[in-house]
Tab-separated table of N, CA and C in Angstrom:
chain	number	residue	atom	x	y	z
A	1	MET	N	0.982	-1.272	-0.286
A	1	MET	CA	-0.239	0.043	-0.030
A	1	MET	C	1.107	1.101	0.204
A	2	LYS	N	-0.037	2.477	-0.530
A	2	LYS	CA	0.972	3.480	-0.253
A	2	LYS	C	0.286	4.909	0.144
A	3	LEU	N	0.469	5.182	1.296
A	3	LEU	CA	0.042	6.677	1.848
A	3	LEU	C	0.555	8.130	0.713
A	4	ILE	N	-0.088	8.540	0.278
A	4	ILE	CA	0.791	9.995	-0.221
A	4	ILE	C	0.318	11.041	0.208
A	5	ARG	N	1.087	11.856	0.851
A	5	ARG	CA	0.397	13.026	1.704
A	5	ARG	C	0.620	14.360	0.919
A	6	TYR	N	-0.701	15.009	0.629
A	6	TYR	CA	-0.307	16.058	-0.503
A	6	TYR	C	-0.803	17.520	0.701
A	7	ALA	N	-1.298	17.500	1.583
A	7	ALA	CA	-1.394	18.587	2.711
A	7	ALA	C	-1.431	18.738	3.916
A	8	PHE	N	0.291	19.842	4.056
A	8	PHE	CA	0.406	19.928	5.806
A	8	PHE	C	-0.553	21.141	6.204
A	9	ASN	N	-1.189	20.631	6.989
A	9	ASN	CA	-1.898	22.024	7.843
A	9	ASN	C	-2.041	21.876	9.309
A	10	GLN	N	-2.186	22.969	9.696
A	10	GLN	CA	-2.237	23.025	11.070
A	10	GLN	C	-3.524	22.546	12.149
A	11	ASP	N	-4.638	22.333	11.148
A	11	ASP	CA	-5.560	21.190	11.699
A	11	ASP	C	-5.685	19.834	10.861
A	12	GLY	N	-4.455	19.222	10.442
A	12	GLY	CA	-4.300	17.966	9.917
A	12	GLY	C	-3.376	18.275	8.784
A	13	ILE	N	-2.901	16.794	8.596
A	13	ILE	CA	-1.941	16.452	7.319
A	13	ILE	C	-3.153	15.657	6.845
A	14	LEU	N	-3.431	15.950	5.271
A	14	LEU	CA	-3.976	15.200	4.153
A	14	LEU	C	-3.389	14.270	3.422
A	15	GLY	N	-3.601	13.239	2.770
A	15	GLY	CA	-3.230	12.313	2.316
A	15	GLY	C	-4.308	11.594	1.691
A	16	HIS	N	-3.499	10.448	0.520
A	16	HIS	CA	-4.459	9.214	0.385
A	16	HIS	C	-4.125	8.414	0.229
A	17	LEU	N	-4.696	7.128	0.654
A	17	LEU	CA	-3.812	5.704	0.772
A	17	LEU	C	-4.375	4.996	-0.554
A	18	SER	N	-3.770	4.261	-0.940
A	18	SER	CA	-4.098	3.489	-2.139
A	18	SER	C	-3.022	2.378	-2.270
A	19	ASP	N	-4.156	0.922	-3.123
A	19	ASP	CA	-3.320	-0.737	-2.629
A	19	ASP	C	-2.277	-0.037	-3.722
A	20	ASP	N	-2.016	-1.467	-4.038
A	20	ASP	CA	-0.832	-1.875	-4.855
A	20	ASP	C	-1.056	-2.240	-6.564
A	21	GLU	N	-2.288	-1.974	-6.682
A	21	GLU	CA	-2.543	-1.438	-7.882
A	21	GLU	C	-2.604	0.059	-8.701
A	22	GLY	N	-3.065	1.232	-7.048
A	22	GLY	CA	-3.063	2.204	-7.262
A	22	GLY	C	-4.612	2.849	-7.081
A	23	ASN	N	-5.068	1.712	-7.103
A	23	ASN	CA	-6.583	2.162	-6.881
A	23	ASN	C	-6.513	2.975	-5.331
A	24	GLN	N	-7.052	4.005	-4.979
A	24	GLN	CA	-7.543	5.094	-3.834
A	24	GLN	C	-8.634	3.840	-2.812
A	25	VAL	N	-8.006	3.622	-1.680
A	25	VAL	CA	-8.615	2.996	-0.879
A	25	VAL	C	-9.448	3.952	0.512
A	26	ALA	N	-8.783	4.937	0.832
A	26	ALA	CA	-9.282	6.067	1.327
A	26	ALA	C	-8.752	7.478	1.368
A	27	CYS	N	-9.409	8.357	2.128
A	27	CYS	CA	-8.484	9.789	2.074
A	27	CYS	C	-7.738	9.409	3.831
A	28	THR	N	-6.800	10.322	4.019
A	28	THR	CA	-6.318	10.114	5.204
A	28	THR	C	-6.023	11.486	5.919
A	29	MET	N	-6.089	11.378	7.135
A	29	MET	CA	-5.810	12.480	7.930
A	29	MET	C	-5.105	12.154	8.997
A	30	GLU	N	-4.069	12.487	9.733
A	30	GLU	CA	-2.635	12.670	10.875
A	30	GLU	C	-3.229	13.860	11.861
A	31	HIS	N	-2.660	13.608	12.640
A	31	HIS	CA	-2.717	14.845	13.722
A	31	HIS	C	-1.644	15.647	13.409
A	32	SER	N	-1.448	16.635	13.342
A	32	SER	CA	-0.500	17.535	12.990
A	32	SER	C	0.288	18.214	13.854
A	33	TYR	N	1.712	17.960	13.591
A	33	TYR	CA	2.906	18.683	14.847
A	33	TYR	C	3.466	19.936	14.892
A	34	ASN	N	3.071	21.026	14.688
A	34	ASN	CA	3.207	21.989	14.159
A	34	ASN	C	3.838	21.933	12.652
A	35	GLY	N	2.574	21.197	11.623
A	35	GLY	CA	3.022	21.239	10.186
A	35	GLY	C	3.451	19.435	10.078
A	36	LEU	N	3.752	19.170	11.075
A	36	LEU	CA	4.200	17.700	10.808
A	36	LEU	C	3.703	16.812	11.512
A	37	PRO	N	4.047	15.362	10.808
A	37	PRO	CA	3.186	14.055	11.207
A	37	PRO	C	4.121	13.026	12.009
A	38	LYS	N	3.956	12.517	13.179
A	38	LYS	CA	4.760	11.541	13.860
A	38	LYS	C	5.452	10.251	12.738
A	39	LEU	N	4.788	10.291	11.994
A	39	LEU	CA	4.980	9.023	10.722
A	39	LEU	C	5.587	9.771	9.700
A	40	LYS	N	7.037	9.513	9.778
A	40	LYS	CA	7.934	9.618	8.696
A	40	LYS	C	7.897	9.299	7.452
A	41	ALA	N	8.167	10.048	6.320
A	41	ALA	CA	8.053	9.229	5.150
A	41	ALA	C	8.934	7.955	5.094
A	42	GLY	N	8.673	7.201	4.169
A	42	GLY	CA	9.838	5.584	4.342
A	42	GLY	C	8.771	4.280	4.218
A	43	THR	N	9.139	3.504	4.229
A	43	THR	CA	9.047	2.078	4.091
A	43	THR	C	8.480	1.064	5.392
A	44	TYR	N	7.156	1.109	5.840
A	44	TYR	CA	7.064	0.239	7.054
A	44	TYR	C	6.792	-1.120	6.710
A	45	ARG	N	6.716	-1.931	7.781
A	45	ARG	CA	5.606	-3.002	8.028
A	45	ARG	C	4.651	-2.579	9.015
A	46	CYS	N	3.412	-3.135	8.449
A	46	CYS	CA	2.104	-3.133	9.278
A	46	CYS	C	1.764	-4.274	9.804
A	47	VAL	N	1.325	-4.580	10.965
A	47	VAL	CA	1.034	-5.357	11.479
A	47	VAL	C	-0.511	-5.867	12.048
A	48	ARG	N	-1.025	-6.862	11.700
A	48	ARG	CA	-2.578	-6.832	12.263
A	48	ARG	C	-2.447	-7.070	13.792
A	49	GLY	N	-3.688	-6.939	14.425
A	49	GLY	CA	-3.239	-6.998	16.043
A	49	GLY	C	-4.776	-6.275	16.477
A	50	LYS	N	-4.688	-6.317	17.999
A	50	LYS	CA	-6.237	-6.275	18.646
A	50	LYS	C	-5.272	-4.738	19.543
A	51	HIS	N	-5.829	-3.463	19.168
A	51	HIS	CA	-5.648	-2.427	20.004
A	51	HIS	C	-6.933	-1.978	20.444
A	52	SER	N	-6.736	-1.128	21.170
A	52	SER	CA	-7.712	0.059	22.341
A	52	SER	C	-7.444	1.363	22.007
A	53	LEU	N	-7.971	2.376	21.909
A	53	LEU	CA	-7.857	3.609	22.457
A	53	LEU	C	-8.772	4.776	23.214
A	54	HIS	N	-8.006	5.651	23.995
A	54	HIS	CA	-8.517	6.489	25.101
A	54	HIS	C	-9.849	6.580	24.457
A	55	SER	N	-10.786	6.936	23.332
A	55	SER	CA	-11.486	7.047	23.030
A	55	SER	C	-12.983	5.975	22.886
A	56	ARG	N	-12.063	4.503	22.598
A	56	ARG	CA	-12.589	3.133	22.589
A	56	ARG	C	-11.543	1.957	22.489
A	57	PRO	N	-12.126	2.310	24.347
A	57	PRO	CA	-11.182	0.804	25.031
A	57	PRO	C	-11.527	-0.465	24.681
A	58	THR	N	-13.072	-0.687	24.288
A	58	THR	CA	-12.755	-2.062	23.725
A	58	THR	C	-11.861	-2.493	22.774
A	59	PRO	N	-10.814	-3.318	23.141
A	59	PRO	CA	-10.279	-3.571	21.947
A	59	PRO	C	-10.244	-3.933	20.980
A	60	PHE	N	-10.318	-3.849	19.610
A	60	PHE	CA	-10.582	-3.890	17.768
A	60	PHE	C	-9.178	-4.589	17.426
A	61	ASP	N	-9.539	-5.300	16.140
A	61	ASP	CA	-8.740	-5.683	15.362
A	61	ASP	C	-8.635	-4.144	14.400
A	62	THR	N	-6.896	-4.010	13.758
A	62	THR	CA	-6.559	-2.894	13.092
A	62	THR	C	-4.880	-3.544	12.968
A	63	PHE	N	-4.731	-2.521	11.870
A	63	PHE	CA	-3.105	-2.713	11.890
A	63	PHE	C	-2.476	-1.798	12.525
A	64	GLU	N	-1.130	-2.332	13.273
A	64	GLU	CA	-0.560	-1.097	13.910
A	64	GLU	C	0.993	-1.025	12.635
A	65	ILE	N	1.002	0.366	12.476
A	65	ILE	CA	2.872	0.834	11.624
A	65	ILE	C	3.818	0.681	12.327
A	66	MET	N	4.380	-0.428	12.154
A	66	MET	CA	5.639	-0.932	12.939
A	66	MET	C	6.825	-0.047	12.559
A	67	ASP	N	7.998	0.237	13.940
A	67	ASP	CA	9.177	0.805	13.887
A	67	ASP	C	9.446	2.279	13.096
A	68	VAL	N	8.312	2.794	13.791
A	68	VAL	CA	8.307	4.309	13.428
A	68	VAL	C	9.465	4.983	15.124
A	69	PRO	N	10.228	5.630	14.117
A	69	PRO	CA	11.367	6.105	15.036
A	69	PRO	C	10.398	7.052	15.913
A	70	HIS	N	11.161	6.986	17.514
A	70	HIS	CA	10.272	7.133	18.537
A	70	HIS	C	9.173	7.206	18.954
A	71	CYS	N	7.912	6.263	18.343
A	71	CYS	CA	6.692	6.390	18.135
A	71	CYS	C	6.327	4.599	18.416
A	72	THR	N	5.236	4.508	19.353
A	72	THR	CA	5.001	3.253	19.203
A	72	THR	C	3.372	3.332	19.167
A	73	GLY	N	2.696	2.266	18.937
A	73	GLY	CA	1.179	2.414	18.898
A	73	GLY	C	0.819	3.191	17.494
A	74	ILE	N	1.495	3.214	16.499
A	74	ILE	CA	0.760	4.275	15.204
A	74	ILE	C	-0.477	3.345	14.611
A	75	LEU	N	-1.384	3.538	14.730
A	75	LEU	CA	-2.386	2.542	14.287
A	75	LEU	C	-3.454	3.433	12.829
A	76	PHE	N	-4.370	2.564	12.108
A	76	PHE	CA	-4.875	3.061	11.043
A	76	PHE	C	-6.138	2.486	11.980
A	77	HIS	N	-6.687	4.116	12.395
A	77	HIS	CA	-8.654	3.924	12.813
A	77	HIS	C	-9.578	4.990	12.230
A	78	PRO	N	-10.877	4.294	12.367
A	78	PRO	CA	-11.867	5.319	12.140
A	78	PRO	C	-11.321	7.285	12.857
A	79	GLY	N	-11.749	8.110	12.393
A	79	GLY	CA	-11.733	9.419	12.917
A	79	GLY	C	-12.123	10.434	12.268
A	80	ASN	N	-12.442	11.540	12.803
A	80	ASN	CA	-13.468	12.342	11.739
A	80	ASN	C	-12.300	13.687	11.813
A	81	TRP	N	-11.841	13.713	12.830
A	81	TRP	CA	-11.104	15.419	12.985
A	81	TRP	C	-9.519	15.023	13.317
A	82	SER	N	-8.307	16.084	13.380
A	82	SER	CA	-7.145	15.599	13.362
A	82	SER	C	-7.127	15.101	15.248
A	83	GLY	N	-7.889	15.828	15.728
A	83	GLY	CA	-7.686	15.633	17.111
A	83	GLY	C	-8.337	14.012	17.740
A	84	ASP	N	-8.638	13.289	16.877
A	84	ASP	CA	-9.103	11.737	16.500
A	84	ASP	C	-8.264	10.796	16.858
A	85	SER	N	-6.682	11.740	16.207
A	85	SER	CA	-5.388	11.041	16.086
A	85	SER	C	-4.468	11.414	17.112
A	86	ASN	N	-3.992	10.684	17.687
A	86	ASN	CA	-2.363	10.964	18.317
A	86	ASN	C	-1.089	10.380	17.481
A	87	GLY	N	-1.438	10.583	16.263
A	87	GLY	CA	-0.261	10.339	15.396
A	87	GLY	C	-0.514	8.876	14.432
A	88	CYS	N	-1.906	8.636	14.659
A	88	CYS	CA	-2.386	7.029	14.136
A	88	CYS	C	-2.657	7.987	12.839
A	89	VAL	N	-3.323	6.854	11.491
A	89	VAL	CA	-4.040	7.314	10.632
A	89	VAL	C	-5.021	7.220	10.471
A	90	LEU	N	-6.247	8.102	9.882
A	90	LEU	CA	-7.253	8.553	10.419
A	90	LEU	C	-7.935	7.744	8.857
A	91	LEU	N	-8.834	6.545	8.716
A	91	LEU	CA	-9.386	6.634	7.287
A	91	LEU	C	-10.197	7.071	6.826
A	92	GLY	N	-11.108	8.065	6.247
A	92	GLY	CA	-12.288	8.116	5.505
A	92	GLY	C	-12.546	8.112	4.219
A	93	ARG	N	-13.849	8.784	3.716
A	93	ARG	CA	-14.255	8.589	2.365
A	93	ARG	C	-13.820	10.084	1.822
A	94	VAL	N	-13.948	10.933	2.230
A	94	VAL	CA	-13.697	12.471	1.674
A	94	VAL	C	-13.094	13.067	2.740
A	95	CYS	N	-12.208	14.374	2.180
A	95	CYS	CA	-11.786	15.152	3.358
A	95	CYS	C	-12.444	16.207	2.755
A	96	MET	N	-12.884	17.058	3.832
A	96	MET	CA	-13.917	18.463	3.647
A	96	MET	C	-13.185	19.615	4.474
A	97	ASP	N	-14.061	20.680	3.989
A	97	ASP	CA	-13.942	21.614	5.240
A	97	ASP	C	-14.929	21.981	5.732
A	98	SER	N	-14.930	22.139	7.000
A	98	SER	CA	-16.360	22.282	7.913
A	98	SER	C	-16.279	23.863	8.405
A	99	ASP	N	-16.582	24.075	9.803
A	99	ASP	CA	-16.691	25.030	10.416
A	99	ASP	C	-15.501	25.247	11.427
A	100	GLN	N	-14.997	23.604	11.698
A	100	GLN	CA	-14.263	23.739	12.756
A	100	GLN	C	-13.277	23.165	11.870
A	101	GLY	N	-12.517	22.917	10.705
A	101	GLY	CA	-11.115	22.483	9.874
A	101	GLY	C	-11.701	21.616	9.133
A	102	LYS	N	-10.638	20.755	8.797
A	102	LYS	CA	-10.690	19.722	8.165
A	102	LYS	C	-11.107	18.800	9.093
A	103	MET	N	-12.102	17.933	7.831
A	103	MET	CA	-12.515	16.723	8.591
A	103	MET	C	-12.802	15.906	7.282
A	104	LEU	N	-12.695	14.298	7.586
A	104	LEU	CA	-12.815	13.381	7.498
A	104	LEU	C	-14.486	12.284	7.058
A	105	THR	N	-15.069	12.271	6.232
A	105	THR	CA	-16.263	11.928	6.178
A	105	THR	C	-16.302	10.213	6.376
A	106	ASN	N	-17.629	9.458	6.701
A	106	ASN	CA	-18.295	8.121	6.523
A	106	ASN	C	-16.482	7.513	6.999
A	107	SER	N	-15.997	8.092	8.166
A	107	SER	CA	-14.779	7.059	8.836
A	107	SER	C	-14.973	6.167	8.754
A	108	ARG	N	-15.859	5.528	9.356
A	108	ARG	CA	-16.372	4.122	10.106
A	108	ARG	C	-16.546	3.238	9.347
A	109	VAL	N	-17.266	3.822	8.430
A	109	VAL	CA	-17.499	2.810	6.997
A	109	VAL	C	-16.348	2.241	6.170
A	110	THR	N	-15.557	3.535	5.926
A	110	THR	CA	-14.689	3.558	5.364
A	110	THR	C	-13.853	2.067	5.987
A	111	PHE	N	-13.102	3.108	7.324
A	111	PHE	CA	-12.114	2.147	8.525
A	111	PHE	C	-12.981	0.366	8.044
A	112	ASN	N	-14.377	-0.023	8.081
A	112	ASN	CA	-14.623	-0.973	8.817
A	112	ASN	C	-14.552	-2.049	6.731
A	113	ARG	N	-14.818	-0.967	5.670
A	113	ARG	CA	-14.625	-1.537	4.357
A	113	ARG	C	-12.784	-2.371	4.262
A	114	PHE	N	-11.866	-1.047	4.731
A	114	PHE	CA	-10.384	-1.150	4.405
A	114	PHE	C	-10.077	-2.519	5.452
A	115	MET	N	-10.687	-2.784	6.774
A	115	MET	CA	-10.548	-4.278	7.287
A	115	MET	C	-10.971	-5.464	6.704
A	116	LEU	N	-12.430	-5.058	5.888
A	116	LEU	CA	-12.800	-6.513	5.342
A	116	LEU	C	-11.774	-6.741	3.811
A	117	ASP	N	-11.142	-5.560	3.619
A	117	ASP	CA	-10.471	-6.063	2.089
A	117	ASP	C	-9.299	-6.472	2.405
A	118	LEU	N	-8.955	-6.494	3.660
A	118	LEU	CA	-7.424	-7.088	4.445
A	118	LEU	C	-8.118	-8.617	5.095
A	119	GLU	N	-9.192	-9.053	5.256
A	119	GLU	CA	-9.669	-9.813	5.807
A	119	GLU	C	-8.610	-11.088	5.993
A	120	GLY	N	-7.728	-12.270	6.399
A	120	GLY	CA	-6.809	-12.845	6.100
A	120	GLY	C	-5.798	-12.501	5.793
A	121	VAL	N	-5.080	-10.644	5.910
A	121	VAL	CA	-4.041	-10.768	5.622
A	121	VAL	C	-3.609	-10.326	6.842
A	122	GLU	N	-2.657	-10.798	7.544
A	122	GLU	CA	-1.615	-10.540	8.692
A	122	GLU	C	-0.732	-9.597	8.905
A	123	SER	N	-0.215	-8.818	7.784
A	123	SER	CA	0.800	-8.065	7.569
A	123	SER	C	1.015	-7.486	5.857
A	124	PHE	N	1.420	-6.183	6.073
A	124	PHE	CA	1.565	-5.466	4.696
A	124	PHE	C	2.786	-4.306	4.611
A	125	THR	N	2.838	-4.403	3.649
A	125	THR	CA	4.563	-3.137	3.019
A	125	THR	C	3.862	-1.399	3.074
A	126	LEU	N	3.739	-0.729	4.097
A	126	LEU	CA	3.470	0.847	3.966
A	126	LEU	C	4.362	1.386	3.779
A	127	THR	N	4.039	2.035	2.187
A	127	THR	CA	5.202	3.196	1.662
A	127	THR	C	4.728	4.302	1.579
A	128	VAL	N	5.172	5.582	2.478
A	128	VAL	CA	4.900	6.973	2.902
A	128	VAL	C	5.792	7.819	1.687
A	129	GLU	N	4.808	8.887	1.340
A	129	GLU	CA	5.498	9.712	0.082
A	129	GLU	C	5.064	10.946	1.047
A	130	ASP	N	5.878	12.403	1.060
A	130	ASP	CA	5.108	13.727	1.446
A	130	ASP	C	5.670	14.753	0.106
A	131	GLY	N	4.617	15.268	0.124
A	131	GLY	CA	4.411	16.608	-1.029
A	131	GLY	C	4.123	16.137	-2.348
A	132	VAL	N	3.727	14.984	-2.641
A	132	VAL	CA	3.542	14.558	-3.954
A	132	VAL	C	1.951	14.445	-4.236
A	133	THR	N	1.101	15.261	-5.083
A	133	THR	CA	-0.290	14.758	-5.403
A	133	THR	C	-0.582	13.895	-5.841
A	134	ALA	N	-1.548	13.198	-5.316
A	134	ALA	CA	-2.757	11.851	-5.880
A	134	ALA	C	-3.205	11.755	-7.389
């Protein structure tokens, strides 16, 4: 899979997630730390496992992005706003402007589809690129 980021805003870092054939899987949003993400450009292994979040304490199945320098627990998960991410990659259908800033739509549905499409997959390789339009 490939994550290509196209906007580095204070209210979220935006990108597109594509499968190995180049088909868009989701729009993405990550929390912005002074315009920068926790997840740096590079290649990572993503591993399926049970995880929980402060906002979602019941463990759920997702993929963790492994070996992120100086970070652990970088996950793919649903969320609509940059504040829903603590460096994780939020998945949604569309990124749009709202009165509160940038937001993702249909995040839970998009995340569930992502997990369904990867049913039976225990790990995959993710390439992250910055500053390239999708």
